[in-house]
CSV table of C-alpha atoms in Angstrom, one decimal:
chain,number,residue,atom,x,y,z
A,498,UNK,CA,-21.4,-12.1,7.8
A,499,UNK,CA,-19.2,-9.2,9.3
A,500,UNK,CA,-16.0,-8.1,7.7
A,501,UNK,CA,-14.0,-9.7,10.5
A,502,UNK,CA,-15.2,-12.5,9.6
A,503,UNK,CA,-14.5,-12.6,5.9
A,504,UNK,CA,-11.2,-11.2,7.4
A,505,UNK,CA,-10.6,-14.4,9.0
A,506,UNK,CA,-11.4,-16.5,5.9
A,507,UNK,CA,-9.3,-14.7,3.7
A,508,UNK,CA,-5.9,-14.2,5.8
A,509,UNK,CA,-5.5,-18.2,6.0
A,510,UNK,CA,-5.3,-18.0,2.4
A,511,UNK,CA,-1.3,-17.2,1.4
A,512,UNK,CA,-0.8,-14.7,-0.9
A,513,UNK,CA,2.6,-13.2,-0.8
A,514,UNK,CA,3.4,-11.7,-4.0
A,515,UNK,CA,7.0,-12.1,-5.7
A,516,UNK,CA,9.4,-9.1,-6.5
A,517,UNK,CA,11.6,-11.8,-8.1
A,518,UNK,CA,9.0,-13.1,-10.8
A,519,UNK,CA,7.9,-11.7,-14.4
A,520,UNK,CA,4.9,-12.9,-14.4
A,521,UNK,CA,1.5,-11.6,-14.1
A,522,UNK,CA,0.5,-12.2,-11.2
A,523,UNK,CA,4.4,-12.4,-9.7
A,524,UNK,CA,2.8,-15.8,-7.8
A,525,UNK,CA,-0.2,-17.9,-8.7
A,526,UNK,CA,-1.5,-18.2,-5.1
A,527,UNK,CA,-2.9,-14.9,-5.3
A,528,UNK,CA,-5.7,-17.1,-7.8
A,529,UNK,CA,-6.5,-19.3,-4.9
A,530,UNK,CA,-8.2,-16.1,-3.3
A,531,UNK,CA,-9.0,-14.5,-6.3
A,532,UNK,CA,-11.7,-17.8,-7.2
A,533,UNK,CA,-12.7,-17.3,-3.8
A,534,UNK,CA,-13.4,-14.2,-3.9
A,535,UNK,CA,-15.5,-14.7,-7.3
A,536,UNK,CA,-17.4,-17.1,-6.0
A,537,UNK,CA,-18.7,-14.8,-3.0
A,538,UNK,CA,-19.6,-12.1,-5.4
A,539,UNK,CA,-21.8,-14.3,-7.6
A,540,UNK,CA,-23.4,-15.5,-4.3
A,541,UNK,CA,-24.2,-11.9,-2.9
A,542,UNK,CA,-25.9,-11.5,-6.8
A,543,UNK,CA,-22.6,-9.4,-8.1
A,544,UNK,CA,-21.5,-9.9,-11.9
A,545,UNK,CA,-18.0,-10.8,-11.6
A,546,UNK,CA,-15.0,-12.7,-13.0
A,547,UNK,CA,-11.4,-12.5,-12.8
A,548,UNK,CA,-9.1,-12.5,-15.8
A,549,UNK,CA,-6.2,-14.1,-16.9
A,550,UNK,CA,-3.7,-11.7,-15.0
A,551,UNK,CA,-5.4,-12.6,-11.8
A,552,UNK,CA,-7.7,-8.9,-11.6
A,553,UNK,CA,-11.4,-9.8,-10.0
A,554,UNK,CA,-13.8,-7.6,-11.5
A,555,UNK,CA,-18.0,-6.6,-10.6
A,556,UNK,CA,-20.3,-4.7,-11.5
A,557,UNK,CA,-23.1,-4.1,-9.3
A,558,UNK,CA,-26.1,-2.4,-11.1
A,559,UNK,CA,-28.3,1.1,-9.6
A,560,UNK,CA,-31.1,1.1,-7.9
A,561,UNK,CA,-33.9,1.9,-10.5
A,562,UNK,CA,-34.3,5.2,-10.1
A,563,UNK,CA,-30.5,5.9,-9.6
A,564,UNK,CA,-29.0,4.7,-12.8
A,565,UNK,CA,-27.9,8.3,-13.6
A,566,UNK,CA,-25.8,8.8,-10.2
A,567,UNK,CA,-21.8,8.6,-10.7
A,568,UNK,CA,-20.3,5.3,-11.4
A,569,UNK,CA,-18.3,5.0,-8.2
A,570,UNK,CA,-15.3,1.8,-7.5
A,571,UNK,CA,-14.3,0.4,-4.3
A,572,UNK,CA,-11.0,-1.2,-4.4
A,573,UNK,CA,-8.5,-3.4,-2.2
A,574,UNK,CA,-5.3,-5.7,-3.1
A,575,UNK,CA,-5.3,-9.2,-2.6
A,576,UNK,CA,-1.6,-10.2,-2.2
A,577,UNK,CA,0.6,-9.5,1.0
A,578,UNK,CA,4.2,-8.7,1.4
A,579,UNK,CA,6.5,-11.8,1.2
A,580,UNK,CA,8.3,-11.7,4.2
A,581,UNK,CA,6.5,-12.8,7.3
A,582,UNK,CA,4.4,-15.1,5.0
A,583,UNK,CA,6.5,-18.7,4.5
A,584,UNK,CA,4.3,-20.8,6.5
A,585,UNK,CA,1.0,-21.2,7.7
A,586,UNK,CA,-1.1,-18.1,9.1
A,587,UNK,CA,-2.9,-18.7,12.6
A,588,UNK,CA,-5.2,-15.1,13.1
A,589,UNK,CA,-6.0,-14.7,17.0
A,590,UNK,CA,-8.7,-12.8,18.3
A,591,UNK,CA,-8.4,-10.7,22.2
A,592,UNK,CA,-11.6,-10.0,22.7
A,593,UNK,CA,-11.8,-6.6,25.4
A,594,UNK,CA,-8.4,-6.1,25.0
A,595,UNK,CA,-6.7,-4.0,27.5
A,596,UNK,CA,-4.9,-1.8,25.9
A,597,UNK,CA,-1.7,-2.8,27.5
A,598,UNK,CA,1.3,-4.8,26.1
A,599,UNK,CA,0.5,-7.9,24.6
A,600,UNK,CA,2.1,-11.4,23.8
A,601,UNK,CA,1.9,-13.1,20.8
A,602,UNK,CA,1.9,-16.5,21.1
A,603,UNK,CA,5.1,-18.1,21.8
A,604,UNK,CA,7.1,-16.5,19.1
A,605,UNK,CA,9.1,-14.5,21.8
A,606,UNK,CA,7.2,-11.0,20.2
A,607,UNK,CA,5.1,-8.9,22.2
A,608,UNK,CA,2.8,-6.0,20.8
A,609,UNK,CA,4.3,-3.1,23.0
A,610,UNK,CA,2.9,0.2,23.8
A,611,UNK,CA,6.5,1.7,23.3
A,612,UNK,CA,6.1,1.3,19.7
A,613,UNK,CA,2.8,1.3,19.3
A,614,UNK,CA,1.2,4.2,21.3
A,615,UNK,CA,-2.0,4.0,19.9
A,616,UNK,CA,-2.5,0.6,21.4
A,617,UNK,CA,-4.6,2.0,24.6
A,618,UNK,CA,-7.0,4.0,22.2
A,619,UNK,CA,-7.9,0.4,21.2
A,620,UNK,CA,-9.1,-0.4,25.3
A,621,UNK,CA,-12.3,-2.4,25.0
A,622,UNK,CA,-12.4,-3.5,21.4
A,623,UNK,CA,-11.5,-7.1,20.4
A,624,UNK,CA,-8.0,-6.9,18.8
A,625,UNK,CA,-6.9,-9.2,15.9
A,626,UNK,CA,-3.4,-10.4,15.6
A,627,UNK,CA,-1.2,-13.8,14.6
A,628,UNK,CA,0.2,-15.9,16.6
A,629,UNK,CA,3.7,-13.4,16.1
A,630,UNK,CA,5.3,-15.6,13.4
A,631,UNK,CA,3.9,-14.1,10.1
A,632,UNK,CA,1.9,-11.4,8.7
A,633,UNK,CA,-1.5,-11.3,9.2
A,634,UNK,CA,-2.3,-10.1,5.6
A,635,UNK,CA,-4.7,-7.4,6.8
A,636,UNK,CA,-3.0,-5.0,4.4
A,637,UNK,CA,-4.5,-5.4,2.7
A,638,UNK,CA,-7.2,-8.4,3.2
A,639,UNK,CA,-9.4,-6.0,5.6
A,640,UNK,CA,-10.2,-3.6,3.0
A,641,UNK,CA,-11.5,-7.2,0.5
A,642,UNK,CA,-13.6,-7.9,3.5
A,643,UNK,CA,-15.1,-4.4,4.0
A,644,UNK,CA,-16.0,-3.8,0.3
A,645,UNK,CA,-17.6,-7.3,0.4
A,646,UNK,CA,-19.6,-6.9,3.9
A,647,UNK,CA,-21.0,-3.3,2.2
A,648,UNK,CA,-22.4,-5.4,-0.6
A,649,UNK,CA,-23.8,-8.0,1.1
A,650,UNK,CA,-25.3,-4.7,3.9
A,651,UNK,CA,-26.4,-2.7,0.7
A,652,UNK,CA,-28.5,-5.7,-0.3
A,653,UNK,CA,-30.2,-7.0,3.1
A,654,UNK,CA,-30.6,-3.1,4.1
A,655,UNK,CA,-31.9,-2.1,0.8
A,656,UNK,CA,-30.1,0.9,0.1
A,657,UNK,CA,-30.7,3.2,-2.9
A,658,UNK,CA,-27.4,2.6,-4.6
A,659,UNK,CA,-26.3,4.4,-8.1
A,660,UNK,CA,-23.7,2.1,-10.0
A,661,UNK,CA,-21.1,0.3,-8.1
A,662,UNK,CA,-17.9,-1.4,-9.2
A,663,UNK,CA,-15.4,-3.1,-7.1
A,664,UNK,CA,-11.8,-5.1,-8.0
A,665,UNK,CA,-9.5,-6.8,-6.4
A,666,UNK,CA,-6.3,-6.5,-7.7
A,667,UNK,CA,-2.7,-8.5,-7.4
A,668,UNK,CA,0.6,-7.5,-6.7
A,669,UNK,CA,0.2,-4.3,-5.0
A,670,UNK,CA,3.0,-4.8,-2.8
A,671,UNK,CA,5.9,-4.9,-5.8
A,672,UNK,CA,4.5,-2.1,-7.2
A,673,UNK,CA,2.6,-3.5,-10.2
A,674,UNK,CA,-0.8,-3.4,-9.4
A,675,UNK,CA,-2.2,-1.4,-11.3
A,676,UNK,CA,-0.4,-1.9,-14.2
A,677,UNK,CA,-2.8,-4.1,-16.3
A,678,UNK,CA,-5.6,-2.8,-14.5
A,679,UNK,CA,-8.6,-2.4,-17.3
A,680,UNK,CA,-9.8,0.7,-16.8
A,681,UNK,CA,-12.4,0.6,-19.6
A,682,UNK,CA,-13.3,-2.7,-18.2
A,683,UNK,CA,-14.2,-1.3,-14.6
A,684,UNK,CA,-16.1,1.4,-16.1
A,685,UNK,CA,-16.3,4.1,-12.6
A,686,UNK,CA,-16.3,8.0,-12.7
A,687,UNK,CA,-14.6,7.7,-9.3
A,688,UNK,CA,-12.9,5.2,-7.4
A,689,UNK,CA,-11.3,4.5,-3.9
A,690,UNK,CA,-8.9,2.3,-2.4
A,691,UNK,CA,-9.5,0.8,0.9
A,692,UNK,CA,-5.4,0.2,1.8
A,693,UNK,CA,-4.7,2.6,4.4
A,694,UNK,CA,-4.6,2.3,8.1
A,695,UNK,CA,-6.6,4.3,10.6
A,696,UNK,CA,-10.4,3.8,10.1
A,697,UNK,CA,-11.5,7.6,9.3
A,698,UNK,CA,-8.2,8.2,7.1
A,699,UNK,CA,-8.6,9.7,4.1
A,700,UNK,CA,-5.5,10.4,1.6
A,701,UNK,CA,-5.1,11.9,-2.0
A,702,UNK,CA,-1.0,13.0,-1.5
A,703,UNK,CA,1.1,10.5,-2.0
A,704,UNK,CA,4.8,10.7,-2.6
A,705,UNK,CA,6.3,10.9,-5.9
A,706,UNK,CA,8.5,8.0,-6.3
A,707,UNK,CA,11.9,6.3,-8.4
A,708,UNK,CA,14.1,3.8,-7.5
A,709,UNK,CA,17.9,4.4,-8.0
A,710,UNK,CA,20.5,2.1,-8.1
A,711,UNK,CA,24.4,2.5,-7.8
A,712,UNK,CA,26.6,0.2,-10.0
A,713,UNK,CA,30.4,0.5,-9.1
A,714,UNK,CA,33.1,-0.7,-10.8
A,715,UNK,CA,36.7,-1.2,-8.8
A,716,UNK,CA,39.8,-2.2,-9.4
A,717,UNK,CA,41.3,-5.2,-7.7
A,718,UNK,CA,45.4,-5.5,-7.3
A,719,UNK,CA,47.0,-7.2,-4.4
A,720,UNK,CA,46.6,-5.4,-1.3
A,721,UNK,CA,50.1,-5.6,-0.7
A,722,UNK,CA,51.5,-3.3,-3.9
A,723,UNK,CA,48.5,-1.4,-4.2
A,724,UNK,CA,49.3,1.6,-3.4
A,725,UNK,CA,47.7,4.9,-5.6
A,726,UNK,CA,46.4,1.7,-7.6
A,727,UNK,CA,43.3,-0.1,-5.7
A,728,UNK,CA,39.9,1.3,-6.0
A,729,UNK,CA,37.7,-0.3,-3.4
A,730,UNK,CA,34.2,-0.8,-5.2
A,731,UNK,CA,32.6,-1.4,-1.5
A,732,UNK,CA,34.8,2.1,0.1
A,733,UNK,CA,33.4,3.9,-3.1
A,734,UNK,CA,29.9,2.7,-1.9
A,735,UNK,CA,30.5,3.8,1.6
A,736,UNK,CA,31.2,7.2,0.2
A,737,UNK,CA,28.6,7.8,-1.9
A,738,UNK,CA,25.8,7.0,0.9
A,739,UNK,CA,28.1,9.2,3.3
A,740,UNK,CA,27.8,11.9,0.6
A,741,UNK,CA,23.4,12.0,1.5
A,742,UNK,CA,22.4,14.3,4.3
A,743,UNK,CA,22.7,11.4,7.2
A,744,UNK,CA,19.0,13.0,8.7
A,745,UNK,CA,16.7,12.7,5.4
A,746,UNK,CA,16.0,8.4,6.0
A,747,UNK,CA,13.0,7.0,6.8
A,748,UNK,CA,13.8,6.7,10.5
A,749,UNK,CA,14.5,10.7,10.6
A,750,UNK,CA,11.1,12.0,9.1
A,751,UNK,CA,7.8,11.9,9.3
A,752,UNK,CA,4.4,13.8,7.2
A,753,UNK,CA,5.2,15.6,4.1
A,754,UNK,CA,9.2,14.8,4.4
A,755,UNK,CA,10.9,13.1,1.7
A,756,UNK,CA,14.0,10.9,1.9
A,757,UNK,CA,16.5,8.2,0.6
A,758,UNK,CA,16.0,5.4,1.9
A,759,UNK,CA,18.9,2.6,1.4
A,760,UNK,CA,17.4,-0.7,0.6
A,761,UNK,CA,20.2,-2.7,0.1
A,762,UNK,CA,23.9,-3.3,-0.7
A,763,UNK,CA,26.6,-5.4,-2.0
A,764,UNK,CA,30.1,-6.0,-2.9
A,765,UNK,CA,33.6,-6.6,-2.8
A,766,UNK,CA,36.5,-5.0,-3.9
A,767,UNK,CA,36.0,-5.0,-7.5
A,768,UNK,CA,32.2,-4.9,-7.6
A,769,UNK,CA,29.7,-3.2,-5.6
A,770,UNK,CA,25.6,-2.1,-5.8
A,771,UNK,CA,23.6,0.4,-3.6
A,772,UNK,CA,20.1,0.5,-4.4
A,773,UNK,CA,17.9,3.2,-2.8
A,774,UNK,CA,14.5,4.3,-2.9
A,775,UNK,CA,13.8,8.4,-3.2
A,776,UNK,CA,10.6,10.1,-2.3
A,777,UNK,CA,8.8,12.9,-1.7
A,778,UNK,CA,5.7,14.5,-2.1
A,779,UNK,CA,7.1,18.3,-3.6
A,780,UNK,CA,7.8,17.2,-7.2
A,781,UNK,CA,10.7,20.3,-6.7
A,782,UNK,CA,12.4,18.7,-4.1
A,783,UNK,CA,11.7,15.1,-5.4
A,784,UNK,CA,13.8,16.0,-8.6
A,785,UNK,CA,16.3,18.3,-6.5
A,786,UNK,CA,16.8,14.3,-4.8
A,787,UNK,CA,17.2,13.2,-7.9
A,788,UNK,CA,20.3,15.8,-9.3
A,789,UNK,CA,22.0,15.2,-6.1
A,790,UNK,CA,22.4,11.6,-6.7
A,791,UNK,CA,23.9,12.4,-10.4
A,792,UNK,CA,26.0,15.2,-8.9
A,793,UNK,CA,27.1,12.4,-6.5
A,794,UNK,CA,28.2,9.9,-9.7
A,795,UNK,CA,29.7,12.5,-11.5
A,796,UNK,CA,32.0,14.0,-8.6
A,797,UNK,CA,33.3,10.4,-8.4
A,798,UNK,CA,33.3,9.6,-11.6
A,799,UNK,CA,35.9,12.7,-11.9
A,800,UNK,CA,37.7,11.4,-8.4
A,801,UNK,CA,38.1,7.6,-9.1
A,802,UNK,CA,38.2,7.3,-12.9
A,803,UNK,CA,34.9,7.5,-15.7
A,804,UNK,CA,32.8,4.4,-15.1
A,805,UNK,CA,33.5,3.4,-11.9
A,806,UNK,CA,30.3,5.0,-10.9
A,807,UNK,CA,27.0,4.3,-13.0
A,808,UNK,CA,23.8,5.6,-11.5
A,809,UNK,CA,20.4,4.3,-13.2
A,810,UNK,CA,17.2,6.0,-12.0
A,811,UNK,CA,14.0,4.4,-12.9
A,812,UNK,CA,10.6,6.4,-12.2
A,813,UNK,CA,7.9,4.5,-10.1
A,814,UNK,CA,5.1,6.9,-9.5
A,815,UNK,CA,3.5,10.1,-8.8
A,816,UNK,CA,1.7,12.4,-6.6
A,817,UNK,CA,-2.1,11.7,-7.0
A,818,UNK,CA,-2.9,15.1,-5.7
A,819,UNK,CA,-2.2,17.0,-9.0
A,820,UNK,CA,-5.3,14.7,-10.5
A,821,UNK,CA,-7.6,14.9,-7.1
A,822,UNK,CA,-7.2,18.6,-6.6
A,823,UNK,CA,-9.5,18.4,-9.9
A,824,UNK,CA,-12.3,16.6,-8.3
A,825,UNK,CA,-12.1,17.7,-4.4
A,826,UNK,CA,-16.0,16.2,-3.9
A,827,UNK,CA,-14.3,12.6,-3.7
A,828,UNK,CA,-12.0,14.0,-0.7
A,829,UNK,CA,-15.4,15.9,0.7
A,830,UNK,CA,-17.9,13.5,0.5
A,831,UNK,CA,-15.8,10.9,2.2
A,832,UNK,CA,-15.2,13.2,5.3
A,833,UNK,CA,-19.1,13.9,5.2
A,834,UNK,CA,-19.6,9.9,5.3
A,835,UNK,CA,-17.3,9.6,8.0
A,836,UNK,CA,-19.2,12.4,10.3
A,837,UNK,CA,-22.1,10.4,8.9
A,838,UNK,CA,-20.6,7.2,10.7
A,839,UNK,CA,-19.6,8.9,13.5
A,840,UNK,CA,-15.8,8.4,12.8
A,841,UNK,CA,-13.2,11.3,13.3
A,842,UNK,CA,-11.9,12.2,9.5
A,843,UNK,CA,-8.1,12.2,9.3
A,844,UNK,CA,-7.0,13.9,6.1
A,845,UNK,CA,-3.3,12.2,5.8
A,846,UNK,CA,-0.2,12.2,3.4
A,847,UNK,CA,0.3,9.1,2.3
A,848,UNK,CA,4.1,8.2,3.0
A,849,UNK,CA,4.4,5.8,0.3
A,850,UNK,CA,2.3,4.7,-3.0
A,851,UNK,CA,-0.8,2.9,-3.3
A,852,UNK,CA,-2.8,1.0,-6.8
A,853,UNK,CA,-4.7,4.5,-6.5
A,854,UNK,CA,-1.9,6.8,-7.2
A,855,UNK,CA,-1.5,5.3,-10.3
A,856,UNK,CA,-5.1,4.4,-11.4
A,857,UNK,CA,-5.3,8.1,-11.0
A,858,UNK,CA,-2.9,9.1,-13.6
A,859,UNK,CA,-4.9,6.2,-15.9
A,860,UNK,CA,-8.0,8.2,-15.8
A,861,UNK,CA,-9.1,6.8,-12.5
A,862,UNK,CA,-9.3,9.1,-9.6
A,863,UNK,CA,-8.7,7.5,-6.5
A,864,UNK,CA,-7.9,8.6,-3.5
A,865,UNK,CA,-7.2,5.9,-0.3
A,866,UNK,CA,-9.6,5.2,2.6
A,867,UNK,CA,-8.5,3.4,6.0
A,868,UNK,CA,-9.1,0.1,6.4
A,869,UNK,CA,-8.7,0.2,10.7
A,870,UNK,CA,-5.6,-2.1,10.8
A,871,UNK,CA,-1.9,-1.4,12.1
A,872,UNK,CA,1.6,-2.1,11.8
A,873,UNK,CA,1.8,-3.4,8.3
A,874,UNK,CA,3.9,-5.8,6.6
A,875,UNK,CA,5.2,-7.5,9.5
A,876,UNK,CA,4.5,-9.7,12.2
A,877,UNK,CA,2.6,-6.9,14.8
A,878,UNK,CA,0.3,-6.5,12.9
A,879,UNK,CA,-2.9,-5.9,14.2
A,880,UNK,CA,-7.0,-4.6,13.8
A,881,UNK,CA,-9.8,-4.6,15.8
A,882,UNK,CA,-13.2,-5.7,14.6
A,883,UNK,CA,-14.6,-2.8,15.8
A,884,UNK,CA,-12.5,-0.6,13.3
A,885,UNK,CA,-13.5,-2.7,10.9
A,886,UNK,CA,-17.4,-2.5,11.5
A,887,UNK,CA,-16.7,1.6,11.1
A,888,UNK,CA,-14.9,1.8,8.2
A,889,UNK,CA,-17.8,-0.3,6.3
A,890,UNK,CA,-19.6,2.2,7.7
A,891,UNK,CA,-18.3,4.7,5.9
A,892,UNK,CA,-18.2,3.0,2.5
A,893,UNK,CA,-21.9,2.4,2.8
A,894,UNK,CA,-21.8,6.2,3.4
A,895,UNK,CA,-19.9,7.2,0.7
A,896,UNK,CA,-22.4,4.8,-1.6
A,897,UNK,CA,-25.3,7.0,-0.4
A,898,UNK,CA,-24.2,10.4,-0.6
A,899,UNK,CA,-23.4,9.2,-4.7
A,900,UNK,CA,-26.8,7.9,-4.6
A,901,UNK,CA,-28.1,11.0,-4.0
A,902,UNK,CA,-26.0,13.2,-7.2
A,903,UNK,CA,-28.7,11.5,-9.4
């Protein structure tokens, strides 16, 4: 089966995960794949099983003769974003697309080469999209389908393999992925993620990440006799995101540029929340972000009154590259498999956080691979099966050059 296929399968199957919920996993549809997704790995000979916090785990065993090469995992989420994903998901295929604007459907959305100027380097392939109403769920459902399709390759081609592992976790997209991830359990040297875009990426610096949120406490007289009285909790708000340099969003930067990034906000006159996310991948200038934000609450705090500003700052993660710099063969062998595969290597900053950041700092390193897709986490997104063919290229690549440190 190829991985576009297996992409097809899996996408139909909802799996939005739930910022709202404490449970593990934040929504129990991300089982329905996970049994799936079982099932296929018994059939293509893989031990596997998925626990009771919804984490798929197999162990594939060497090639005798290879038992001694590195343990090395190959790893992808299984739940999408929420939004985008209420109803059911209709995947399209344009085969020999033209590289040229393109309608979805009749949701009234069309895939534009104005925002999306890599569209006409995808000229000829067949392109993958909805119907324009949800997700497609290829973020990160393609890189599932590519670790699976270099099982099933590994077997019918019979290539010398040394230990493989693969999971498939859930609620990557809250952030919370990796969290129960068993280590011990998956038993790899190495690891990667397949949850990047571009086929040919390749990323080990990700940006160090916290969430801060703005609590503001006002005080509410009549308007009419409230002069040097009123403090407007939603003004105070206003203030404090017009005291951040205006340039340093995610709209104004791009590569190794951090920013704060306001997610959302609330309020009234006697009560109002601003809740931001900060990142950037210099852990200097990530704390630097970090003082000006107190600075901010405790200028107001000494303008308005104490405790009309309280700023609480809660750490997310870090930048893998302080554990991959240890063990550069995982960033080096993976450009070799791409020249191997014929696919140009792209050595990225991730501008966000992936289950591989953190598995890192758990004793996992684990750096991200591209899994060929686009525009994630809403309803353009978009891969081609082509991209998809040459990124399990590159796995089965990666597996080989492993093999071979035996």
């Amino acid at each position: 089966m190829k991985a576009y296929e297996r992409l097809l399968k899996y996408v139909v199957v909802r799996t939005p995960s739930d910022e709202t919920s404490d449970t593990v996993p934040s929504s129990k549809c991300q089982f329905d794949l996970a049994g799936i997704l079982v099932d296929e790995l018994k059939e293509l000979g893989v031990e596997a099983h998925v626990d009771e916090q919804c984490y798929v785990y197999g162990k594939i065993p060497a090639t005798p003769g290879y038992e001694s090469s590195p343990k090395i995992g190959f790893i992808a989420h299984m739940d999408t974003v929420s939004d985008f994903c209420d109803h059911e998901i209709v995947p399209v295929l344009h085969p020999d697309y033209d590289g040229k604007d393109l309608v979805l459907g009749e949701s009234g959305r069309t895939l534009e080469v104005s925002a999306f100027p890599h569209l006409p380097e995808l000229k000829g392939r067949t392109l993958i999209t909805t119907d324009g109403t949800t997700v497609l769920g290829a973020d990160d459902k393609a890189g599932i389908a590519e670790i699976m399709t270099m099982i099933e390759r590994i077997n019918e081609e019979n290539i010398p393999h040394g230990p493989i592992r693969v999971a498939f976790t859930p609620d990557e997209e809250i952030g919370t992925g990796a969290s129960h991830f068993n280590v011990p359990e998956f038993d790899a040297d190495f690891g990667y993620t397949l949850d990047g875009d571009t086929e040919g990426e390749i990323q080990y610096e990700n940006f160090n990440a916290c969430k801060a949120d703005f609590e503001i406490t006002g005080f509410s007289v009549h308007p009419g006799s409230s002069k040097d009285t009123m403090i407007n909790a939603s003004l105070v708000a206003c203030e404090i995101n017009n005291m951040l340099p205006g340039c340093e969003t995610p709209r104004g930067t791009e590569g190794y540029e951090g920013f704060y990034h306001l997610v959302s906000m609330s309020g009234d006159v006697g009560k109002a929340e601003l809740h931001y996310f900060l990142r950037d991948h210099d852990a200097n200038m990530f704390e630097s972000r970090q003082k000006t934000l107190r600075l901010i609450e405790k200028d107001l705090n000494e303008k308005w009154g104490e405790g009309t500003v309280k700023l609480t700052i809660t750490q997310q993660y870090k930048n893998m590259s302080t554990i991959i710099k240890d063990c550069m063969h995982l960033i080096e062998n993976a450009k070799t498999a791409c020249e191997n595969a014929n696919v140009p290597a792209q050595i990225l900053p991730i501008r966000g956080g992936t289950d591989g950041c953190q598995l890192s700092f758990k004793g996992l390193p684990c750096p991200n691979l591209g899994t060929g897709g686009h525009a994630y986490h809403g309803p353009y997104e978009h891969i081609t099966v082509e991209g998809m063919d040459l990124v399990t290229d590159v796995v089965i690549e990666i597996v080989k050059l492993y093999a071979e440190q035996n």
